[in-house]
Short mmCIF file of C-alpha atoms and ligand atoms in Angstrom, two decimals:
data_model
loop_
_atom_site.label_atom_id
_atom_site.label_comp_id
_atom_site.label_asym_id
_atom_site.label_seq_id
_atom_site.Cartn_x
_atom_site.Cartn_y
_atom_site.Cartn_z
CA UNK N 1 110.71 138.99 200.73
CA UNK N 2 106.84 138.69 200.48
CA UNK N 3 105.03 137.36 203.06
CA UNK N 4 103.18 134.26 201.99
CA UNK N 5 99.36 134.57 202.24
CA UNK N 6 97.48 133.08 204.81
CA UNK N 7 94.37 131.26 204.25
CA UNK N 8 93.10 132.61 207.34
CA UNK N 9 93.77 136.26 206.73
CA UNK N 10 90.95 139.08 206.01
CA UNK N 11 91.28 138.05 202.51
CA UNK N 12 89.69 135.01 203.10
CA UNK N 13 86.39 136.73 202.02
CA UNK N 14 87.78 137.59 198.83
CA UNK N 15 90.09 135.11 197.80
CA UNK N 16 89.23 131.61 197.79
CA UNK N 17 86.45 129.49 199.06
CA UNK N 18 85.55 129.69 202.89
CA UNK N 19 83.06 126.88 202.01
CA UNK N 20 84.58 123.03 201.40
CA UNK N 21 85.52 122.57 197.81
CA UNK N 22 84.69 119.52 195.93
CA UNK N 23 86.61 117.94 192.98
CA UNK N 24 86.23 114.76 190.97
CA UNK N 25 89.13 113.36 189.29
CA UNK N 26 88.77 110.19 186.51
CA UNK N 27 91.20 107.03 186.05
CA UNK N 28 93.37 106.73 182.78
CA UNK N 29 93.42 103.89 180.22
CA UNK N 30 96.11 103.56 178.15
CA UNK N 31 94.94 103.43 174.75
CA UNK N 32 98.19 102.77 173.32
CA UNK N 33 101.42 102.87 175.51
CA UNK N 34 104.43 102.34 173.26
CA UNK N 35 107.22 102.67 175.47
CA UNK N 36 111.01 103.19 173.99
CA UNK N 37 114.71 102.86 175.68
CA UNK N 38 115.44 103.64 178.75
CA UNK N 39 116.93 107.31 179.01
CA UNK N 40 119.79 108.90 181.40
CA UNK N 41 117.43 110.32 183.63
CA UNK N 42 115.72 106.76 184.44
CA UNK N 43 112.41 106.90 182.74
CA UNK N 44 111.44 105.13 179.68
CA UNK N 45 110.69 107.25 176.83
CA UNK N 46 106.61 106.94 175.76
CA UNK N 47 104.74 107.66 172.95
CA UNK N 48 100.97 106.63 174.82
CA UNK N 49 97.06 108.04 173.95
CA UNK N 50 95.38 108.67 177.65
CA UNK N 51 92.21 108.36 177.81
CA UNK N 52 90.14 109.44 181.42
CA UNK N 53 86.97 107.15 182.08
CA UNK N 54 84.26 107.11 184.10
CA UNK N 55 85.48 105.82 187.56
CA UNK N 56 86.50 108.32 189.72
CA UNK N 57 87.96 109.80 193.05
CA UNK N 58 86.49 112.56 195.02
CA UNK N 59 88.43 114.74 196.59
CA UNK N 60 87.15 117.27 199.23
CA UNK N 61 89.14 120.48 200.68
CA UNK N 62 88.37 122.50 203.60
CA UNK N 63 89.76 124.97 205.16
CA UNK N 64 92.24 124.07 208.38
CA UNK N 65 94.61 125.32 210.49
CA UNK N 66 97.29 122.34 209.24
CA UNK N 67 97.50 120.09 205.99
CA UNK N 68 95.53 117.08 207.04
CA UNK N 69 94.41 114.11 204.72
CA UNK N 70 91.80 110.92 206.20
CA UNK N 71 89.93 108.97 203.21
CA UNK N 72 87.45 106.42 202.70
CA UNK N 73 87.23 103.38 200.25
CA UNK N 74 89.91 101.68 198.20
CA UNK N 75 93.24 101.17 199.56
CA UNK N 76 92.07 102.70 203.39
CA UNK N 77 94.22 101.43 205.80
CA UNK N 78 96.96 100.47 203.84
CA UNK N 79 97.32 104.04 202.11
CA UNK N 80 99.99 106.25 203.77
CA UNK N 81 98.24 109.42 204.54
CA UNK N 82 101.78 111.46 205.12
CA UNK N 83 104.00 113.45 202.93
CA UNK N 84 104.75 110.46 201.04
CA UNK N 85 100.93 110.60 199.87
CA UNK N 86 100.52 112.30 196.34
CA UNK N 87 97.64 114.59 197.27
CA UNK N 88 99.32 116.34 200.28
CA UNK N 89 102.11 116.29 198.14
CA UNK N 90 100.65 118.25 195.52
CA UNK N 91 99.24 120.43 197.72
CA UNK N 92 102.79 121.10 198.76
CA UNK N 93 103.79 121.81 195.75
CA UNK N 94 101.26 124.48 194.83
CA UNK N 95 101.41 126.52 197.57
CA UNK N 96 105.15 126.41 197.27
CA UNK N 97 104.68 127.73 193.67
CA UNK N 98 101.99 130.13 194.91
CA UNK N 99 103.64 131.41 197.91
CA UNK N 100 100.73 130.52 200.27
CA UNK N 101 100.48 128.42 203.66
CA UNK N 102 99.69 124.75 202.32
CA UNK N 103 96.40 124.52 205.20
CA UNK N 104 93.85 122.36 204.63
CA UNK N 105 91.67 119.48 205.31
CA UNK N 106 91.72 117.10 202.68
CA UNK N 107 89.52 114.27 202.24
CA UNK N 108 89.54 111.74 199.82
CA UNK N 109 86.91 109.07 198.69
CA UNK N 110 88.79 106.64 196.67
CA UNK N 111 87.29 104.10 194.37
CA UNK N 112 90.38 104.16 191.79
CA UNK N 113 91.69 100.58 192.85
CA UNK N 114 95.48 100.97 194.71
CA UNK N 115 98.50 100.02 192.20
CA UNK N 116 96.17 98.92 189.82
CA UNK N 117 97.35 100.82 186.24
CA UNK N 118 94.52 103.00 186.45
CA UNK N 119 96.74 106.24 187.66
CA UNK N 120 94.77 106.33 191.07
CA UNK N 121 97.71 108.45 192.93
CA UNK N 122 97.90 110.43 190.16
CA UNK N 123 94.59 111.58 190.17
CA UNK N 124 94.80 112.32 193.52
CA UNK N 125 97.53 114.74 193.28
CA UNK N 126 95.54 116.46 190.00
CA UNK N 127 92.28 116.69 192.39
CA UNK N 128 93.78 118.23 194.86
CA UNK N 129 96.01 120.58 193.10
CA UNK N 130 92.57 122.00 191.79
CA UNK N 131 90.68 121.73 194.58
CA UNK N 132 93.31 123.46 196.84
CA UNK N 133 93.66 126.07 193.49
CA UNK N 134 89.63 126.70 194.16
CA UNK N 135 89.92 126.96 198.29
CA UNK N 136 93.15 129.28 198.61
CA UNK N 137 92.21 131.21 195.75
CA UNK N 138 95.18 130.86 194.01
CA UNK N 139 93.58 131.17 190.55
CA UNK N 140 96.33 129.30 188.35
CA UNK N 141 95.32 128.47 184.62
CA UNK N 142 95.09 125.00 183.57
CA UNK N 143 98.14 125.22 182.06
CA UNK N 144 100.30 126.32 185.16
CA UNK N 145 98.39 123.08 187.32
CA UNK N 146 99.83 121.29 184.96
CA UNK N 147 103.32 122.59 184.81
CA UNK N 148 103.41 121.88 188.66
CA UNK N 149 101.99 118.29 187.88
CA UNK N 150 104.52 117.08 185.54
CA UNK N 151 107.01 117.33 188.80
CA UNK N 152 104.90 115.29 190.80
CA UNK N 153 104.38 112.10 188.45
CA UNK N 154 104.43 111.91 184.59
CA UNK N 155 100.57 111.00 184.35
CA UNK N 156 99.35 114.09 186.53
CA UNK N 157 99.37 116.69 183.60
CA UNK N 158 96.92 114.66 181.63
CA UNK N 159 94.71 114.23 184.61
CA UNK N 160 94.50 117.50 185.12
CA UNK N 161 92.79 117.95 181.18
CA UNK N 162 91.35 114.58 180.56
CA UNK N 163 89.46 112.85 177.69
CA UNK N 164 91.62 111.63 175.11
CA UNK N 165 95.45 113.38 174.39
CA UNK N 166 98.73 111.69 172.95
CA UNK N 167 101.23 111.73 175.76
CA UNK N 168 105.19 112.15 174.74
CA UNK N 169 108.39 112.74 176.32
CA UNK N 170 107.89 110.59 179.86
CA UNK N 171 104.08 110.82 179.65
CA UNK N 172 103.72 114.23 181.09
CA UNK N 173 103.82 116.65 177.21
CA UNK N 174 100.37 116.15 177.04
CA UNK N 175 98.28 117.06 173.66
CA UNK N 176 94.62 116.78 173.31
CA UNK N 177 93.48 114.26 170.76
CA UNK N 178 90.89 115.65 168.29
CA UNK N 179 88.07 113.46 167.78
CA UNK N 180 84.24 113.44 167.15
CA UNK N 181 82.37 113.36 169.92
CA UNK N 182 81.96 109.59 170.33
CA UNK N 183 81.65 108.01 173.73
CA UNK N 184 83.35 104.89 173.86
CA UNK N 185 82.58 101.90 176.15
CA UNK N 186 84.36 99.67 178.76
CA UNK N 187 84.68 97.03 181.13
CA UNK N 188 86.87 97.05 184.02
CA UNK N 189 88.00 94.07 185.30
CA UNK N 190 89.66 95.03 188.50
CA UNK N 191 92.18 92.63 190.30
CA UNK N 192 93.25 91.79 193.69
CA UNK N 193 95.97 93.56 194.95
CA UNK N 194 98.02 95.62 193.04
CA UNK N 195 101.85 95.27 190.25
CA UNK N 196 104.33 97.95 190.62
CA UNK N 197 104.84 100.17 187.73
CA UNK N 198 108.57 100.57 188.41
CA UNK N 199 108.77 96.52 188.66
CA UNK N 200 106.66 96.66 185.52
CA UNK N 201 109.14 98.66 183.62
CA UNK N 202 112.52 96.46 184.99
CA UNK N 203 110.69 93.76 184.10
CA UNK N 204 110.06 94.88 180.50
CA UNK N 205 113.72 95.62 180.30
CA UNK N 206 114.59 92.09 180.95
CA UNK N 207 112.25 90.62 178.99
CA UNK N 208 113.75 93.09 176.34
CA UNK N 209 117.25 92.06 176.89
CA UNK N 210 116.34 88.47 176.92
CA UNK N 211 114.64 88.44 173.21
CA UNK N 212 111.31 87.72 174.97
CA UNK N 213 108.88 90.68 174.75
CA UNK N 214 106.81 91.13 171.89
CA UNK N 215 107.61 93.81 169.30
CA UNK N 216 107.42 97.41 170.52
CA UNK N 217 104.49 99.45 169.59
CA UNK N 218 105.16 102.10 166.46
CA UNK N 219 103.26 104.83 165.88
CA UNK N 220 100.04 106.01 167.28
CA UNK N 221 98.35 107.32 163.93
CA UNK N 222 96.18 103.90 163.26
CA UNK N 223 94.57 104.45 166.58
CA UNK N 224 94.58 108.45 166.03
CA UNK N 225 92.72 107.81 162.82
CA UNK N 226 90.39 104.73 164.21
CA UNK N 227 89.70 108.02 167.46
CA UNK N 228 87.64 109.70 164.43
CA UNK N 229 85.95 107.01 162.95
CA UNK N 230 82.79 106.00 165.42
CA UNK N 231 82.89 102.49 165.08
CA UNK N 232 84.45 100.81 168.02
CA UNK N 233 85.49 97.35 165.68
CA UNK N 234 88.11 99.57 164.55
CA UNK N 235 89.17 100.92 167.50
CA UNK N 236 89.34 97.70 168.76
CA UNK N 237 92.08 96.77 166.63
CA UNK N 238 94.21 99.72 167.23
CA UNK N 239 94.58 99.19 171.03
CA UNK N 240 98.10 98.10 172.69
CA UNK N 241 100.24 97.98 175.36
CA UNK N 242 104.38 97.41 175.43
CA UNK N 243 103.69 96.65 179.39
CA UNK N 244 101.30 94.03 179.23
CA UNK N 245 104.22 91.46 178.05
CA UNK N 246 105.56 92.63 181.78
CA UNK N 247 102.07 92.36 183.37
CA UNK N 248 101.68 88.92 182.04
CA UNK N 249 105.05 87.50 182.94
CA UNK N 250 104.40 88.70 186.76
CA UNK N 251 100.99 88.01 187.29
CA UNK N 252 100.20 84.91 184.78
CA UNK N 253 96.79 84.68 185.69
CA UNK N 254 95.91 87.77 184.02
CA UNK N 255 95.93 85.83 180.81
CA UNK N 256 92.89 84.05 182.16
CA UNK N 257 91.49 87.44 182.60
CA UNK N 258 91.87 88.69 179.09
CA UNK N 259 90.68 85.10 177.56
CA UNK N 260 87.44 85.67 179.93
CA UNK N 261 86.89 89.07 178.56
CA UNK N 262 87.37 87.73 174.53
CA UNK N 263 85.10 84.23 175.35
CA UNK N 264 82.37 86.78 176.54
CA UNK N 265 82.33 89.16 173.42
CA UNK N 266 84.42 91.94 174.41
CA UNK N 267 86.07 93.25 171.08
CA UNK N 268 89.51 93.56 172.66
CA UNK N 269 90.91 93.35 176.02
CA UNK N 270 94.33 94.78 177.23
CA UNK N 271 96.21 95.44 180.78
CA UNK N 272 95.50 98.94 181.86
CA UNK N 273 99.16 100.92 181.99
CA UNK N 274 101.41 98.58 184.13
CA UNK N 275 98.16 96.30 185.46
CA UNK N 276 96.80 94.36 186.87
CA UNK N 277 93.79 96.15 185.78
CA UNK N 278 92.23 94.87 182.49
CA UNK N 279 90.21 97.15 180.16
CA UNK N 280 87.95 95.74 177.40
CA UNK N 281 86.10 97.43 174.83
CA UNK N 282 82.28 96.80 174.07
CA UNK N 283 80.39 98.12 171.31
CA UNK N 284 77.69 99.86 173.95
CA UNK N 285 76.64 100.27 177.15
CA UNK N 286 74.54 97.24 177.25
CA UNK N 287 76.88 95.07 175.56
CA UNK N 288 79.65 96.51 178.28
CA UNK N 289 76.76 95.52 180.72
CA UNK N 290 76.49 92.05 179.49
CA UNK N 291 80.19 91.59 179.10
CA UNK N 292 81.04 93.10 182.79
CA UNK N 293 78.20 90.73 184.31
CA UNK N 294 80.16 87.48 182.31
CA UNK N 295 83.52 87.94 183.69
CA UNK N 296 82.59 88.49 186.96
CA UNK N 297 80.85 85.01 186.71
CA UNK N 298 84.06 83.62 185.47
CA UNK N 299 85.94 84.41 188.96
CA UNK N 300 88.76 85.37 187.32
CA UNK N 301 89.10 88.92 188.82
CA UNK N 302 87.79 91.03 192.47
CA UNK N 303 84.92 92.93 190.74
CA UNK N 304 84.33 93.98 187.16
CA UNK N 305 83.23 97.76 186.66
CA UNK N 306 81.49 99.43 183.20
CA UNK N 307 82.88 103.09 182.57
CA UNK N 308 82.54 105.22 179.54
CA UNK N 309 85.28 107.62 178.24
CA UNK N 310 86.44 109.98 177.38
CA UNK N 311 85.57 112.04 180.43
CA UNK N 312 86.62 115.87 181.86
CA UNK N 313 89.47 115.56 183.98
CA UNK N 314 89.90 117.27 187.28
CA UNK N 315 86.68 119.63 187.63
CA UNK N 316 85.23 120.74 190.80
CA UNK N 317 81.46 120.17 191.18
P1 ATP M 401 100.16 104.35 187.28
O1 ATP M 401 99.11 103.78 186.39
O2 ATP M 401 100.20 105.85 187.30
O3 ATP M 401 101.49 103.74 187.12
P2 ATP M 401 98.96 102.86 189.37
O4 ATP M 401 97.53 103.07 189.04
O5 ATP M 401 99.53 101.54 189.02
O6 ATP M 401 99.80 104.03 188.79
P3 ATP M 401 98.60 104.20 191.87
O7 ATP M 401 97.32 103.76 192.50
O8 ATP M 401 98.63 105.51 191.21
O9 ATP M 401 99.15 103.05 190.90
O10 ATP M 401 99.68 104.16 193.04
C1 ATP M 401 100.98 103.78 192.89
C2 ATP M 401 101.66 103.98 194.25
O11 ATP M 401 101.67 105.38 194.55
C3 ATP M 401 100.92 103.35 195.40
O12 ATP M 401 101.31 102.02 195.62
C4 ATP M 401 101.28 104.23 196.57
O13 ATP M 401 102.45 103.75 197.19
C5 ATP M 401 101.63 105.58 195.95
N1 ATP M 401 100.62 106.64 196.26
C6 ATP M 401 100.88 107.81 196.80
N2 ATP M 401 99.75 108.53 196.94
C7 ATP M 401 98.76 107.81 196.47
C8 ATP M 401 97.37 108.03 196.35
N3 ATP M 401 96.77 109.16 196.75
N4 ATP M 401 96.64 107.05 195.80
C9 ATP M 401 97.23 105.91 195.37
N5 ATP M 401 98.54 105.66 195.48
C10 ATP M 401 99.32 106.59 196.02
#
């Protein structure tokens, strides 16, 4: 049997990073999230377009003698920082593939809001699978980080690549999406408190099974075609989401939300994965500006953000 490496070994000078290693890790939109039947295994079977934007985590590694994680901002204090957290459990996971002692000092500094659609705890687990990649010298291609993050949640893999990609199979056969090199706009409107995504799914089934949810999304290729076009009006009429039926019928006042976001000019609001999140699309950064600054005023959600996408995904720097 080989002997696992240890962070703290000789080797230390030539493998890894003594020094603390930095990594900043986007949210997802969901530019379309079609979602199909329910399969054996549990999960729903998606057809979605990703899309990582500007509002990020920051995850920091040092070296330790342990695997520790503190953080700072959203969700501190009600977080779990144990195994049950998605960073140290990614962590876990790759030193387990890589056959090294999982030490470190994690900490994050979270401003993905908690439960909020946005894949917060999945970007988590993508940061620190590369930052712990960078600090134990593990040297894994972006395609092997990925492999490992499909086990650990179905939106890690894309998190790992960012900007735009199609997402099949439970979310985590990611794709890049070709497209020019546009940057598109948004405006976050950020809730309080958080929906669960497994609650949003069950709930989708039985608003399924009762006749009540709106058709299902079909394909992606309108929005894949409006992707290379550069004019956001048509984008804005490409955008979807099977789980906002779900979001709406267990948070109501998200409606108010999205009717805030139209009455100020935004050319198309949606819920953000499961929610509560909403995401709506501007035509630039001033009108996103504008728009964010409008539905604050309207009190009709915690804090409203702007964010362009698409954006790198997990990068350290
Ligand atoms: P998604 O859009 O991927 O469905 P979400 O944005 O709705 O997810 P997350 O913030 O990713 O929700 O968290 C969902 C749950 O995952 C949390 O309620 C929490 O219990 C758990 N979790 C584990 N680790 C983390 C983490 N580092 N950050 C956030 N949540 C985490």
């Amino acid at each position: 049997m080989t002997e696992a490496w240890r962070p703290d070994d000789d080797d230390d000078q030539r493998r890894g990073s003594s020094g603390p290693v930095r990594v900043r890790v986007p949210a997802k939109v969901n530019l379309h999230l079609g979602v199909g039947p329910l399969r054996r295994d549990g999960y729903h079977e998606l057809n979605t377009v990703y899309h990582a934007i500007s509002i990020y985590d920051e995850l920091t590694a040092r070296r330790g003698d342990t695997l520790t994680l503190t953080m700072e901002g959203e969700g501190a204090g009600e977080l779990a920082l144990d195994d049950s957290n998605l960073a140290i459990r990614a962590a876990h996971a790759l030193a387990g593939y890589a056959g090294v002692l999982p030490h470190a000092r994690l900490h994050l500094r979270k401003q993905i809001p908690l439960a909020g659609g946005l894949a917060g705890g999945s970007a988590d687990a993508a940061a620190a699978l590369v930052a712990c990649d960078a600090l134990w010298g593990t040297g894994l291609s972006r395609d092997e980080l990925a492999g490992i993050a499909a086990d650990l949640g179905s939106d890690v893999p894309f998190l790992i690549h960012g900007g735009t990609a199609l997402g099949t199979g439970r979310g985590e056969a990611v794709s890049p999406v070709l497209a020019r090199p546009t940057s598109w706009h948004w405006v976050v409107a950020v809730a309080d408190g958080g929906l669960s995504t497994p609650a949003a799914y069950r709930e989708l089934d039985r608003l399924r099974d009762a006749g009540t949810a709106g058709t299902p999304l079909g394909s992606t290729d309108g929005l894949l075609g409006a992707l290379r076009q550069r004019d956001p009006r048509v984008l804005a009429g490409c955008l979807g989401n099977d789980l906002q039926d779900a979001a709406l019928s267990m948070r109501p006042a998200l409606a108010d939300t999205l009717k805030a976001g139209e009455a100020a000019g935004a050319l198309a609001g949606i819920v953000s994965g499961s929610g509560p999140t909403c995401v709506f699309l501007a035509r630039d950064a001033a009108d996103a500006q504008r728009i964010a600054t409008e539905v604050q005023a309207a009190g009709v959600c915690r804090e409203t953000r702007v964010a362009h996408g698409p954006v790198p995904g997990a990068r350290v720097g």
